[in-house]
PDB file of C-alpha atoms in Angstrom:
ATOM      1  CA  UNK A 197     -11.450  -3.130 -27.236  1.00 79.00           C
ATOM      2  CA  UNK A 198      -8.661  -5.657 -27.810  1.00 89.00           C
ATOM      3  CA  UNK A 199      -9.107  -6.757 -24.196  1.00 89.00           C
ATOM      4  CA  UNK A 200     -12.769  -7.621 -24.755  1.00 92.00           C
ATOM      5  CA  UNK A 201     -12.018  -9.406 -28.029  1.00 93.00           C
ATOM      6  CA  UNK A 202      -9.314 -11.456 -26.305  1.00 94.00           C
ATOM      7  CA  UNK A 203     -11.816 -12.531 -23.631  1.00 94.00           C
ATOM      8  CA  UNK A 204     -14.321 -13.545 -26.317  1.00 93.00           C
ATOM      9  CA  UNK A 205     -11.661 -15.777 -27.906  1.00 93.00           C
ATOM     10  CA  UNK A 206     -11.118 -17.789 -24.725  1.00 94.00           C
ATOM     11  CA  UNK A 207     -12.394 -21.380 -24.745  1.00 95.00           C
ATOM     12  CA  UNK A 208     -15.276 -22.267 -22.463  1.00 95.00           C
ATOM     13  CA  UNK A 209     -14.298 -22.761 -18.827  1.00 96.00           C
ATOM     14  CA  UNK A 210     -17.041 -23.350 -16.267  1.00 94.00           C
ATOM     15  CA  UNK A 211     -14.763 -22.123 -13.483  1.00 96.00           C
ATOM     16  CA  UNK A 212     -14.258 -18.808 -15.312  1.00 97.00           C
ATOM     17  CA  UNK A 213     -17.403 -18.231 -17.416  1.00 97.00           C
ATOM     18  CA  UNK A 214     -17.589 -15.245 -19.756  1.00 97.00           C
ATOM     19  CA  UNK A 215     -20.775 -13.278 -19.097  1.00 96.00           C
ATOM     20  CA  UNK A 216     -22.015 -10.132 -20.869  1.00 96.00           C
ATOM     21  CA  UNK A 217     -24.208  -7.710 -18.907  1.00 94.00           C
ATOM     22  CA  UNK A 218     -26.293  -4.720 -19.936  1.00 93.00           C
ATOM     23  CA  UNK A 219     -29.455  -2.940 -18.942  1.00 91.00           C
ATOM     24  CA  UNK A 220     -32.105  -0.837 -20.616  1.00 91.00           C
ATOM     25  CA  UNK A 221     -34.834   1.495 -19.417  1.00 90.00           C
ATOM     26  CA  UNK A 222     -38.237   0.978 -21.000  1.00 91.00           C
ATOM     27  CA  UNK A 223     -41.253   3.237 -20.873  1.00 90.00           C
ATOM     28  CA  UNK A 224     -44.424   1.463 -19.771  1.00 90.00           C
ATOM     29  CA  UNK A 225     -47.494   2.556 -21.706  1.00 89.00           C
ATOM     30  CA  UNK A 226     -51.166   1.747 -21.515  1.00 90.00           C
ATOM     31  CA  UNK A 227     -54.109   2.129 -23.839  1.00 90.00           C
ATOM     32  CA  UNK A 228     -56.411   5.145 -23.519  1.00 90.00           C
ATOM     33  CA  UNK A 229     -59.036   3.478 -25.713  1.00 90.00           C
ATOM     34  CA  UNK A 230     -59.534  -0.262 -26.033  1.00 90.00           C
ATOM     35  CA  UNK A 231     -58.432  -1.610 -29.428  1.00 90.00           C
ATOM     36  CA  UNK A 232     -61.173  -2.432 -31.895  1.00 90.00           C
ATOM     37  CA  UNK A 233     -60.961  -6.177 -32.576  1.00 92.00           C
ATOM     38  CA  UNK A 234     -60.199  -7.620 -35.982  1.00 94.00           C
ATOM     39  CA  UNK A 235     -63.246  -8.205 -38.167  1.00 92.00           C
ATOM     40  CA  UNK A 236     -63.878  -9.244 -41.758  1.00 94.00           C
ATOM     41  CA  UNK A 237     -62.357  -6.581 -43.978  1.00 91.00           C
ATOM     42  CA  UNK A 238     -60.007  -4.955 -41.425  1.00 90.00           C
ATOM     43  CA  UNK A 239     -57.287  -5.833 -38.972  1.00 94.00           C
ATOM     44  CA  UNK A 240     -57.271  -4.825 -35.316  1.00 93.00           C
ATOM     45  CA  UNK A 241     -57.439  -1.041 -34.924  1.00 90.00           C
ATOM     46  CA  UNK A 242     -55.243   0.417 -32.205  1.00 89.00           C
ATOM     47  CA  UNK A 243     -55.396   4.107 -31.326  1.00 88.00           C
ATOM     48  CA  UNK A 244     -52.116   6.030 -31.299  1.00 88.00           C
ATOM     49  CA  UNK A 245     -52.963   7.760 -28.017  1.00 90.00           C
ATOM     50  CA  UNK A 246     -51.465   6.205 -24.892  1.00 89.00           C
ATOM     51  CA  UNK A 247     -51.024   6.869 -21.198  1.00 92.00           C
ATOM     52  CA  UNK A 248     -47.635   6.722 -19.473  1.00 91.00           C
ATOM     53  CA  UNK A 249     -47.385   4.133 -16.720  1.00 90.00           C
ATOM     54  CA  UNK A 250     -43.836   4.925 -15.596  1.00 89.00           C
ATOM     55  CA  UNK A 251     -40.623   3.163 -16.520  1.00 90.00           C
ATOM     56  CA  UNK A 252     -38.944  -0.126 -15.749  1.00 92.00           C
ATOM     57  CA  UNK A 253     -35.359  -1.256 -16.055  1.00 93.00           C
ATOM     58  CA  UNK A 254     -34.312  -4.539 -17.618  1.00 94.00           C
ATOM     59  CA  UNK A 255     -31.028  -6.075 -16.429  1.00 93.00           C
ATOM     60  CA  UNK A 256     -29.751  -8.859 -18.604  1.00 94.00           C
ATOM     61  CA  UNK A 257     -26.779 -11.176 -18.818  1.00 95.00           C
ATOM     62  CA  UNK A 258     -25.912 -13.800 -21.364  1.00 96.00           C
ATOM     63  CA  UNK A 259     -23.120 -16.315 -21.559  1.00 95.00           C
ATOM     64  CA  UNK A 260     -22.073 -16.100 -25.230  1.00 94.00           C
ATOM     65  CA  UNK A 261     -20.552 -19.590 -25.424  1.00 93.00           C
ATOM     66  CA  UNK A 262     -23.567 -21.359 -23.940  1.00 93.00           C
ATOM     67  CA  UNK A 263     -26.358 -18.921 -24.820  1.00 92.00           C
ATOM     68  CA  UNK A 264     -27.465 -19.047 -21.174  1.00 90.00           C
ATOM     69  CA  UNK A 265     -29.496 -15.857 -20.444  1.00 94.00           C
ATOM     70  CA  UNK A 266     -30.812 -14.302 -17.257  1.00 93.00           C
ATOM     71  CA  UNK A 267     -33.122 -11.287 -17.197  1.00 94.00           C
ATOM     72  CA  UNK A 268     -34.440  -9.312 -14.256  1.00 93.00           C
ATOM     73  CA  UNK A 269     -36.810  -6.350 -14.118  1.00 92.00           C
ATOM     74  CA  UNK A 270     -36.356  -3.557 -11.571  1.00 90.00           C
ATOM     75  CA  UNK A 271     -38.130  -0.272 -10.964  1.00 88.00           C
ATOM     76  CA  UNK A 272     -34.906   1.740 -11.238  1.00 85.00           C
ATOM     77  CA  UNK A 273     -31.360   1.586 -12.521  1.00 85.00           C
ATOM     78  CA  UNK A 274     -29.305   2.757  -9.559  1.00 89.00           C
ATOM     79  CA  UNK A 275     -25.936   1.561  -8.313  1.00 92.00           C
ATOM     80  CA  UNK A 276     -27.768  -0.368  -5.569  1.00 94.00           C
ATOM     81  CA  UNK A 277     -29.954  -2.137  -8.154  1.00 93.00           C
ATOM     82  CA  UNK A 278     -26.880  -2.951 -10.228  1.00 93.00           C
ATOM     83  CA  UNK A 279     -24.976  -4.299  -7.200  1.00 95.00           C
ATOM     84  CA  UNK A 280     -27.914  -6.454  -6.108  1.00 95.00           C
ATOM     85  CA  UNK A 281     -28.266  -7.842  -9.620  1.00 95.00           C
ATOM     86  CA  UNK A 282     -24.563  -8.751  -9.704  1.00 95.00           C
ATOM     87  CA  UNK A 283     -24.820 -10.424  -6.285  1.00 97.00           C
ATOM     88  CA  UNK A 284     -27.785 -12.543  -7.419  1.00 96.00           C
ATOM     89  CA  UNK A 285     -25.990 -13.396 -10.649  1.00 96.00           C
ATOM     90  CA  UNK A 286     -22.893 -14.590  -8.768  1.00 97.00           C
ATOM     91  CA  UNK A 287     -24.655 -16.382  -5.915  1.00 97.00           C
ATOM     92  CA  UNK A 288     -27.587 -17.920  -7.795  1.00 96.00           C
ATOM     93  CA  UNK A 289     -26.381 -18.481 -11.356  1.00 95.00           C
ATOM     94  CA  UNK A 290     -22.626 -18.953 -10.898  1.00 96.00           C
ATOM     95  CA  UNK A 291     -22.194 -20.174  -7.304  1.00 97.00           C
ATOM     96  CA  UNK A 292     -19.428 -22.631  -8.250  1.00 96.00           C
ATOM     97  CA  UNK A 293     -17.479 -20.313 -10.557  1.00 97.00           C
ATOM     98  CA  UNK A 294     -14.087 -19.249  -9.253  1.00 97.00           C
ATOM     99  CA  UNK A 295     -14.382 -15.916 -11.094  1.00 97.00           C
ATOM    100  CA  UNK A 296     -16.904 -14.580 -13.561  1.00 97.00           C
ATOM    101  CA  UNK A 297     -15.356 -12.738 -16.493  1.00 97.00           C
ATOM    102  CA  UNK A 298     -17.904  -9.931 -16.711  1.00 96.00           C
ATOM    103  CA  UNK A 299     -18.062  -7.856 -19.878  1.00 96.00           C
ATOM    104  CA  UNK A 300     -20.076  -4.634 -19.576  1.00 93.00           C
ATOM    105  CA  UNK A 301     -20.045  -0.988 -20.529  1.00 88.00           C
ATOM    106  CA  UNK A 302     -18.572   1.634 -18.227  1.00 82.00           C
ATOM    107  CA  UNK A 303     -21.836   3.132 -16.974  1.00 81.00           C
ATOM    108  CA  UNK A 304     -21.353   4.922 -13.648  1.00 77.00           C
ATOM    109  CA  UNK A 305     -23.209   2.149 -11.786  1.00 78.00           C
ATOM    110  CA  UNK A 306     -20.891  -0.554 -13.200  1.00 77.00           C
ATOM    111  CA  UNK A 307     -18.140  -0.096 -10.666  1.00 87.00           C
ATOM    112  CA  UNK A 308     -16.830  -2.126  -7.763  1.00 92.00           C
ATOM    113  CA  UNK A 309     -17.723   0.949  -5.684  1.00 92.00           C
ATOM    114  CA  UNK A 310     -21.402   0.070  -6.247  1.00 94.00           C
ATOM    115  CA  UNK A 311     -20.858  -3.146  -4.284  1.00 96.00           C
ATOM    116  CA  UNK A 312     -19.305  -1.218  -1.391  1.00 96.00           C
ATOM    117  CA  UNK A 313     -22.132   1.357  -1.478  1.00 95.00           C
ATOM    118  CA  UNK A 314     -24.692  -1.449  -1.188  1.00 96.00           C
ATOM    119  CA  UNK A 315     -23.202  -4.166   1.019  1.00 97.00           C
ATOM    120  CA  UNK A 316     -21.078  -4.449   4.128  1.00 97.00           C
ATOM    121  CA  UNK A 317     -17.336  -4.278   3.265  1.00 97.00           C
ATOM    122  CA  UNK A 318     -16.712  -8.016   3.754  1.00 98.00           C
ATOM    123  CA  UNK A 319     -19.596  -8.945   1.458  1.00 98.00           C
ATOM    124  CA  UNK A 320     -18.596  -6.351  -1.136  1.00 97.00           C
ATOM    125  CA  UNK A 321     -15.036  -7.712  -1.106  1.00 98.00           C
ATOM    126  CA  UNK A 322     -16.271 -11.312  -1.438  1.00 97.00           C
ATOM    127  CA  UNK A 323     -18.280 -10.351  -4.521  1.00 98.00           C
ATOM    128  CA  UNK A 324     -15.542  -8.173  -6.018  1.00 97.00           C
ATOM    129  CA  UNK A 325     -13.020 -10.998  -5.658  1.00 97.00           C
ATOM    130  CA  UNK A 326     -15.259 -13.212  -7.820  1.00 98.00           C
ATOM    131  CA  UNK A 327     -15.351 -10.713 -10.699  1.00 97.00           C
ATOM    132  CA  UNK A 328     -12.892 -10.198 -13.529  1.00 96.00           C
ATOM    133  CA  UNK A 329     -14.370  -7.080 -15.159  1.00 94.00           C
ATOM    134  CA  UNK A 330     -13.721  -6.103 -18.783  1.00 94.00           C
ATOM    135  CA  UNK A 331     -15.231  -2.822 -19.989  1.00 93.00           C
ATOM    136  CA  UNK A 332     -16.326  -2.284 -23.574  1.00 90.00           C
TER     137      UNK A 332
END
């Protein structure tokens, strides 16, 4: 944990931005019965019954010192999805950064191996070389 705290204490450096990443699965639900609209004397009435519409994954990163967020929704949370998200983050949001100091938990998809499982070795190495990973 001291490692992560030391990274958080670093001053802002655009060449080496500090970025925090996490993801969360969310259940998608729909209404079985349409809500009854608000009317004089009562608020909107929503039935407790719902229908499951699957799940979605939310990937998110934020740069704590600038507050700059980026969120992406995917259908799954696999190592391929994680690797593709990291590639887009590096190439689209931090193309000029020398290295991104990436703070994240140690979920099994949060490994350099995910890059190699997803991309050709040269591309995986290019991406890995631009990351300075710190696990919480």
